[in-house]
Backbone as JSON Lines, residues from 0, in Angstrom:
{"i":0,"aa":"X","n":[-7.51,-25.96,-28.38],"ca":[-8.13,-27.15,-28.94],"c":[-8.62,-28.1,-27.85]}
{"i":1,"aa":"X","n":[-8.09,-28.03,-26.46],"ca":[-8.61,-28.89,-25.64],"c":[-10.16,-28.8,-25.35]}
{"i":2,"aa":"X","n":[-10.92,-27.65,-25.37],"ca":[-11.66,-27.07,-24.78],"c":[-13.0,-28.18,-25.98]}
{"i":3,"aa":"X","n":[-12.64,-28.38,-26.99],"ca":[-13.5,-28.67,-28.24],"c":[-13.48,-30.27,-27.94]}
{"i":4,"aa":"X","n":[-12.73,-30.79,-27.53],"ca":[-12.39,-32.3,-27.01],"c":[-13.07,-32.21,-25.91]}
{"i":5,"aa":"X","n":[-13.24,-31.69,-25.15],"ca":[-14.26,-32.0,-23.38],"c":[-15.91,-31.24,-24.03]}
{"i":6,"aa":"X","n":[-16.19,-30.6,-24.96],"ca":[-17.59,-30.34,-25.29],"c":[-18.16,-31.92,-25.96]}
{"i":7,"aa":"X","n":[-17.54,-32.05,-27.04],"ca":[-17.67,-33.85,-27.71],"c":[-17.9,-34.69,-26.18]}
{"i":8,"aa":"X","n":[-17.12,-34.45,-25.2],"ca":[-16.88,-35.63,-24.31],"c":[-18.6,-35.62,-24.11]}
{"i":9,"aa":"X","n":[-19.23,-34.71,-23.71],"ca":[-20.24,-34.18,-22.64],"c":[-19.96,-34.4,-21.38]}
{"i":10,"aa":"X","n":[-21.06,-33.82,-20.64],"ca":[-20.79,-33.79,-19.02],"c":[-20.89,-35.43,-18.76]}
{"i":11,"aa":"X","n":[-21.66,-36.05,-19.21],"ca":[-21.82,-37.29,-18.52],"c":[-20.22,-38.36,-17.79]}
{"i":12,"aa":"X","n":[-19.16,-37.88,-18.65],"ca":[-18.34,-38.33,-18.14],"c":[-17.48,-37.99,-17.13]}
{"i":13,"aa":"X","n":[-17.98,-36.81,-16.54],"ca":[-17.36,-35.83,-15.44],"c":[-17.97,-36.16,-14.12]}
{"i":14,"aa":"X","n":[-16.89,-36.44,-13.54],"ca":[-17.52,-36.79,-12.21],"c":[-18.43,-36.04,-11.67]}
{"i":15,"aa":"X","n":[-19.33,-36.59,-10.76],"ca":[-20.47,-35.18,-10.47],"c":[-20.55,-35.05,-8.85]}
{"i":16,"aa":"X","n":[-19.75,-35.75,-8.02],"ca":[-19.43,-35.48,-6.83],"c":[-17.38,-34.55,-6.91]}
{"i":17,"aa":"X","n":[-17.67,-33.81,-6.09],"ca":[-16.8,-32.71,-5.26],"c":[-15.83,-33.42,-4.8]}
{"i":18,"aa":"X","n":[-14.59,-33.89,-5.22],"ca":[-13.46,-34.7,-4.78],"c":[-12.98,-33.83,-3.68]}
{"i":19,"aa":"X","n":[-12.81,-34.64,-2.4],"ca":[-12.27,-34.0,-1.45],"c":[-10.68,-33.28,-1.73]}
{"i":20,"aa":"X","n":[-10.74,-32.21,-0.87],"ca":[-9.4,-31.51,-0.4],"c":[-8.18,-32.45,-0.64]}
{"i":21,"aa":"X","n":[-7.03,-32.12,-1.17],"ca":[-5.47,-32.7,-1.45],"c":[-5.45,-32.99,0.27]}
{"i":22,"aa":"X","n":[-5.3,-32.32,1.02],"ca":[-4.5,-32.19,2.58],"c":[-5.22,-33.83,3.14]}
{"i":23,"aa":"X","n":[-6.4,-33.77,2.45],"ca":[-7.49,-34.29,3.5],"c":[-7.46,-36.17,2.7]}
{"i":24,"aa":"X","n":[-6.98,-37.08,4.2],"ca":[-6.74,-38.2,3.28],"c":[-8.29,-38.82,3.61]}
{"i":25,"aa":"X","n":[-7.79,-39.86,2.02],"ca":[-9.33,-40.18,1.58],"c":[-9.41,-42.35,2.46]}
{"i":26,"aa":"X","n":[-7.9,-42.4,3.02],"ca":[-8.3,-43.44,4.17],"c":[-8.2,-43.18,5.23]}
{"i":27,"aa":"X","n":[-8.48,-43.91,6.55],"ca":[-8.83,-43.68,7.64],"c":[-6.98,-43.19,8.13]}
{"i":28,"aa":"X","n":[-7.3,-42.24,8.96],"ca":[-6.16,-41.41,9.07],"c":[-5.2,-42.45,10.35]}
{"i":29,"aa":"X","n":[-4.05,-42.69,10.5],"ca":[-3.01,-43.49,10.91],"c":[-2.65,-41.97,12.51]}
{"i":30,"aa":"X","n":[-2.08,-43.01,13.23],"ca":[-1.6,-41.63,14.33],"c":[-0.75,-40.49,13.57]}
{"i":31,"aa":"X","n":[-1.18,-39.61,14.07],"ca":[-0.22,-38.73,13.9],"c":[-0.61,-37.68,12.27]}
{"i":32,"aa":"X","n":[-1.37,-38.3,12.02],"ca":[-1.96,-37.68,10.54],"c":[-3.0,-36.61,10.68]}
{"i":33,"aa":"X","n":[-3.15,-35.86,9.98],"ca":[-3.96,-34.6,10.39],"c":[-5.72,-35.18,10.22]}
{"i":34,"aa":"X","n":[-6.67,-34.23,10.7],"ca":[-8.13,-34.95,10.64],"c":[-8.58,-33.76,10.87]}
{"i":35,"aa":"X","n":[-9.9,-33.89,10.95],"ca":[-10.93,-32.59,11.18],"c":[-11.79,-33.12,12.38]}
{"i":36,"aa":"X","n":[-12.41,-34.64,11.92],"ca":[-13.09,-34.95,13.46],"c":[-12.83,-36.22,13.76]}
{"i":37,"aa":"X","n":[-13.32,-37.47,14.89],"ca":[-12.45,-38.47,15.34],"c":[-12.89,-39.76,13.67]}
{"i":38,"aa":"X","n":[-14.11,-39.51,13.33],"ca":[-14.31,-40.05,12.59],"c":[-13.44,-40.45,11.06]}
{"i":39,"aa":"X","n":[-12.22,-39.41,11.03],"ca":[-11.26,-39.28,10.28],"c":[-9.99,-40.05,10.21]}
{"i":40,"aa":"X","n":[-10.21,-40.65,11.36],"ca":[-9.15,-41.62,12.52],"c":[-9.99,-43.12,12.48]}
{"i":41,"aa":"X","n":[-8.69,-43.8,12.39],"ca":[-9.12,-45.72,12.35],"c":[-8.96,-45.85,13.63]}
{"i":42,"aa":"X","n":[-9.62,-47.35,13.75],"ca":[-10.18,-47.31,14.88],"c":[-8.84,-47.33,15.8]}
{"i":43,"aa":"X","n":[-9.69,-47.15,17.07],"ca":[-8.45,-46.74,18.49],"c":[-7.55,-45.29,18.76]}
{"i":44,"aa":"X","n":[-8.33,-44.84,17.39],"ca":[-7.9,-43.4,17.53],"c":[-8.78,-41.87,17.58]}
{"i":45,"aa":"X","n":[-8.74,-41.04,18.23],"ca":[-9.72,-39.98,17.94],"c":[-9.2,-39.15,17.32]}
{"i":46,"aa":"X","n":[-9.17,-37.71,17.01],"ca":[-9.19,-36.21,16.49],"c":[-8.97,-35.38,17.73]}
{"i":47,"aa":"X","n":[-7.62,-35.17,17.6],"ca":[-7.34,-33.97,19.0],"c":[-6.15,-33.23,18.65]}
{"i":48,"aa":"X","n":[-6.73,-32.37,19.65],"ca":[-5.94,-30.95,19.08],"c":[-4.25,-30.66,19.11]}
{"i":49,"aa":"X","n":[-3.23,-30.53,18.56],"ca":[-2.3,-30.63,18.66],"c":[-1.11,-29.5,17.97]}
{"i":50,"aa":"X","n":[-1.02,-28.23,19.35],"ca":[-0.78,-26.76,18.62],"c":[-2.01,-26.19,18.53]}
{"i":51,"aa":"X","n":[-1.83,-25.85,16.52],"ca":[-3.2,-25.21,16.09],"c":[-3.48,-26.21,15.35]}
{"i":52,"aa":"X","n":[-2.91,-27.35,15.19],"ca":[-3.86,-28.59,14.29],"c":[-4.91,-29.26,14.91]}
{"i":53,"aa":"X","n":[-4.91,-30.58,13.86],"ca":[-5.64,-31.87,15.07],"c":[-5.1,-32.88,14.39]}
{"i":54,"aa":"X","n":[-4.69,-33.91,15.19],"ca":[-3.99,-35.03,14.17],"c":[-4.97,-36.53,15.16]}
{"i":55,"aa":"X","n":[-4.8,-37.49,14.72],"ca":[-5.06,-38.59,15.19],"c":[-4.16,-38.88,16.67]}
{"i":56,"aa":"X","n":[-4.94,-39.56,17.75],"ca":[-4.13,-39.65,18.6],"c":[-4.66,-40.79,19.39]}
{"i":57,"aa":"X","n":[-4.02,-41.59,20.07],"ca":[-4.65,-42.93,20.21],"c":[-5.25,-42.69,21.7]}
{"i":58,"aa":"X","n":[-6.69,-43.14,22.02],"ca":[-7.38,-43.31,22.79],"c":[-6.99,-44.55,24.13]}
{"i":59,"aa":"X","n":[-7.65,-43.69,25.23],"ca":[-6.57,-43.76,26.32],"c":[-7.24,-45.29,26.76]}
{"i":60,"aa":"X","n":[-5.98,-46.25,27.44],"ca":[-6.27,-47.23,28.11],"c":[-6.44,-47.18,29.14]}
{"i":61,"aa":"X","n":[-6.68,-47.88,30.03],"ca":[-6.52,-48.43,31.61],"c":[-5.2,-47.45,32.07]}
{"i":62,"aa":"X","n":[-4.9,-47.28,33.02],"ca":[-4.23,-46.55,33.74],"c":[-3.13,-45.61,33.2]}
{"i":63,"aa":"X","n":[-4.19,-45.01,31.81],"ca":[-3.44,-43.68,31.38],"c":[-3.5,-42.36,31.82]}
{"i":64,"aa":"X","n":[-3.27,-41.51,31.98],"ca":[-3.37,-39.75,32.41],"c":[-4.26,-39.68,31.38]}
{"i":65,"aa":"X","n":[-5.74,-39.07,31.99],"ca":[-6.91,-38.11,31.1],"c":[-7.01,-37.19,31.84]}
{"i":66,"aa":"X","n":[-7.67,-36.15,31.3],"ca":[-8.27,-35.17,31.52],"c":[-9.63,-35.09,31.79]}
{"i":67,"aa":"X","n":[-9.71,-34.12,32.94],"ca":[-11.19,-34.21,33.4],"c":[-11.48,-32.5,33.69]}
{"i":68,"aa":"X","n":[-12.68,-32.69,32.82],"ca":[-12.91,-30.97,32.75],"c":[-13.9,-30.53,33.79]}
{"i":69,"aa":"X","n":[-13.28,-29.4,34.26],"ca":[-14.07,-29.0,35.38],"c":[-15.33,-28.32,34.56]}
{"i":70,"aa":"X","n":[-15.3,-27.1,33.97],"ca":[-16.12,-26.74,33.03],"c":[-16.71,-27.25,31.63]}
{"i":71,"aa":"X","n":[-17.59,-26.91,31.35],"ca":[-17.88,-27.02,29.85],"c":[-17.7,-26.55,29.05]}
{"i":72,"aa":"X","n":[-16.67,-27.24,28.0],"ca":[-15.96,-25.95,26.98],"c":[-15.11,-25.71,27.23]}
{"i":73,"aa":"X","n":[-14.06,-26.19,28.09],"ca":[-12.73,-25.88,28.24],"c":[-12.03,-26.88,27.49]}
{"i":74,"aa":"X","n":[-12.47,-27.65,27.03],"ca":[-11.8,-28.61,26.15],"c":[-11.27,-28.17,25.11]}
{"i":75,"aa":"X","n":[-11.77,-27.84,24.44],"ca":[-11.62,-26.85,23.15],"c":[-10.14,-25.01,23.22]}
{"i":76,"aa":"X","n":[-9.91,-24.8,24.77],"ca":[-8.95,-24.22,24.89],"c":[-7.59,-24.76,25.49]}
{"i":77,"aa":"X","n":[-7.42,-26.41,24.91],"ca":[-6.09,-26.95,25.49],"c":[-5.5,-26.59,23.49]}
{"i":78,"aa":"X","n":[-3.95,-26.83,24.11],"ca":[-3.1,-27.08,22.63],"c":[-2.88,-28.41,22.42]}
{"i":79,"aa":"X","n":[-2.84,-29.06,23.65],"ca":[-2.46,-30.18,23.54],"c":[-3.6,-31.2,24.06]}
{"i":80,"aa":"X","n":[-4.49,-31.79,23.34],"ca":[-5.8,-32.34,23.78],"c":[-5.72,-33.92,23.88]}
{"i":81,"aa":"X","n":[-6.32,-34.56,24.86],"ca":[-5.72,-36.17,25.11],"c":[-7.06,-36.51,24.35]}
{"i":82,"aa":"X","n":[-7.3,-37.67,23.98],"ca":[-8.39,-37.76,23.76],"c":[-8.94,-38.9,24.75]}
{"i":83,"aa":"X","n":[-10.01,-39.1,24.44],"ca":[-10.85,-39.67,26.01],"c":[-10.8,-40.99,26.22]}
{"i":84,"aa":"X","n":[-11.07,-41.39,27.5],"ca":[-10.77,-42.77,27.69],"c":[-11.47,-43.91,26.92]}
{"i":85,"aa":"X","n":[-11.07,-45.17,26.96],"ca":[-11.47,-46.25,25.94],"c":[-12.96,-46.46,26.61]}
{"i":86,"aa":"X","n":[-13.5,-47.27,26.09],"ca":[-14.87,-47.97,26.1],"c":[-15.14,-48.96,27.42]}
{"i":87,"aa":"X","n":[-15.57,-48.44,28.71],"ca":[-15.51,-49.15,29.55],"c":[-15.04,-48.69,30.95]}
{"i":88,"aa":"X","n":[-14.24,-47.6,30.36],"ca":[-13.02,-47.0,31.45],"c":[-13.81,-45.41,31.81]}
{"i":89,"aa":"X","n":[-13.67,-44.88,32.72],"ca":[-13.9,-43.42,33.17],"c":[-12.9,-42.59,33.86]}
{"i":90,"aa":"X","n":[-12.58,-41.65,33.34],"ca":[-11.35,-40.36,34.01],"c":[-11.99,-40.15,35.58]}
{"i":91,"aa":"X","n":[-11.24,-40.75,36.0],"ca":[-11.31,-40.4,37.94],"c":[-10.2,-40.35,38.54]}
{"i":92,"aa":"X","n":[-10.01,-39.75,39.63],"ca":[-8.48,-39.43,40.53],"c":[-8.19,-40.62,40.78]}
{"i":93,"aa":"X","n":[-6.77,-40.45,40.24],"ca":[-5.8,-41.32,40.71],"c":[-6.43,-41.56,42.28]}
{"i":94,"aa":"X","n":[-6.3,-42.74,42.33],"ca":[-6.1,-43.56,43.92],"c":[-5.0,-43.16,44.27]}
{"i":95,"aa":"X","n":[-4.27,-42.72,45.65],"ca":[-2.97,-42.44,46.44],"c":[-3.11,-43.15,47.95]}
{"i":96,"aa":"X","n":[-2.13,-43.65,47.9],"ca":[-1.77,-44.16,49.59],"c":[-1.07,-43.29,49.83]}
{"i":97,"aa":"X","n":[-1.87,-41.91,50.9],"ca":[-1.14,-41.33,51.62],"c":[-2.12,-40.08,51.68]}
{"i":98,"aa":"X","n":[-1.62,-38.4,51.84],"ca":[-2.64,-37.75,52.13],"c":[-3.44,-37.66,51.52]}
{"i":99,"aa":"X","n":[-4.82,-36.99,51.43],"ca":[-5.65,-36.36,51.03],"c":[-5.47,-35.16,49.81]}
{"i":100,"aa":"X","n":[-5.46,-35.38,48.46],"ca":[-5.73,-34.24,47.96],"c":[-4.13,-33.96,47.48]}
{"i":101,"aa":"X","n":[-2.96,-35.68,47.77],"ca":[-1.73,-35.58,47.2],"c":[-1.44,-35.12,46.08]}
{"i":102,"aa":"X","n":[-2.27,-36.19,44.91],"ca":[-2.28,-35.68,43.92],"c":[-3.8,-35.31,43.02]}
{"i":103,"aa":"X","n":[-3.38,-34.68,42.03],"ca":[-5.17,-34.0,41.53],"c":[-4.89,-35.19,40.17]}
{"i":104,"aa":"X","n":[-3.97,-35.6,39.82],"ca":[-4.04,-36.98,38.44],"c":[-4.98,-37.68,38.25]}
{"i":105,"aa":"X","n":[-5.72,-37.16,37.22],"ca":[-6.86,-38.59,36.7],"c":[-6.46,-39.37,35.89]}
{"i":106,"aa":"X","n":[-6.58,-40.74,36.1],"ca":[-6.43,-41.75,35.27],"c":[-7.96,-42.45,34.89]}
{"i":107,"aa":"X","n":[-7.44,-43.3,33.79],"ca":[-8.39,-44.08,33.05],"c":[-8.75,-45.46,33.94]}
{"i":108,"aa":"X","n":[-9.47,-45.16,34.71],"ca":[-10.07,-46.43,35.37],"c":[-11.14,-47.38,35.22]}
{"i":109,"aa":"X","n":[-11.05,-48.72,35.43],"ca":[-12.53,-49.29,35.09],"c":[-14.23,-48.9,35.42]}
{"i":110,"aa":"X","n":[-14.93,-48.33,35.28],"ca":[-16.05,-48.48,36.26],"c":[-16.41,-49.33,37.43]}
């Protein structure tokens, strides 16, 4: 009998957009919450890889550890992906007082 109750309804009352995925939240994703790309993430946070997921992860400040890719496309083969420095800042070697080539650490530095 349900089936005779939704013909009466007609379509007009059926939504006509594709409700997203259960997994997939419909507000801006909080740290640590799963995402697909950074745009899934409120602000101060991007989409990085974590394992075989990607969850939200907060975008790096002033004198945090980033990553700096030698190649192109190696990004995409870490498990554990930082996401990139804030707005202003660029991944360059740590400064060291002392030898040459002490350490290879990039941090998030000002321009």
């Amino acid at each position: 009998h349900g089936a005779t109750e939704l013909d009466e309804m007609g379509t007009e009352a059926l939504p006509r957009r594709t409700p997203a995925p259960a997994w997939l939240p419909t507000a801006k994703g909080e740290e640590g919450d799963f995402c697909l790309r950074s745009s899934d993430c409120s602000a101060g946070l991007c989409c990085a890889r974590h394992f075989w997921s990607k969850i939200c992860k907060p975008v790096l400040r002033e004198g945090q550890v980033c990553t700096r890719h030698r190649r192109k496309g190696t990004h995409g083969l870490e498990i554990f992906q930082r996401c990139q420095c804030a707005e202003g800042l660029a991944c360059r070697l740590q400064r060291e007082h002392g030898p040459a080539d002490a350490s290879r650490l990039h941090t998030c530095q000002r321009h």
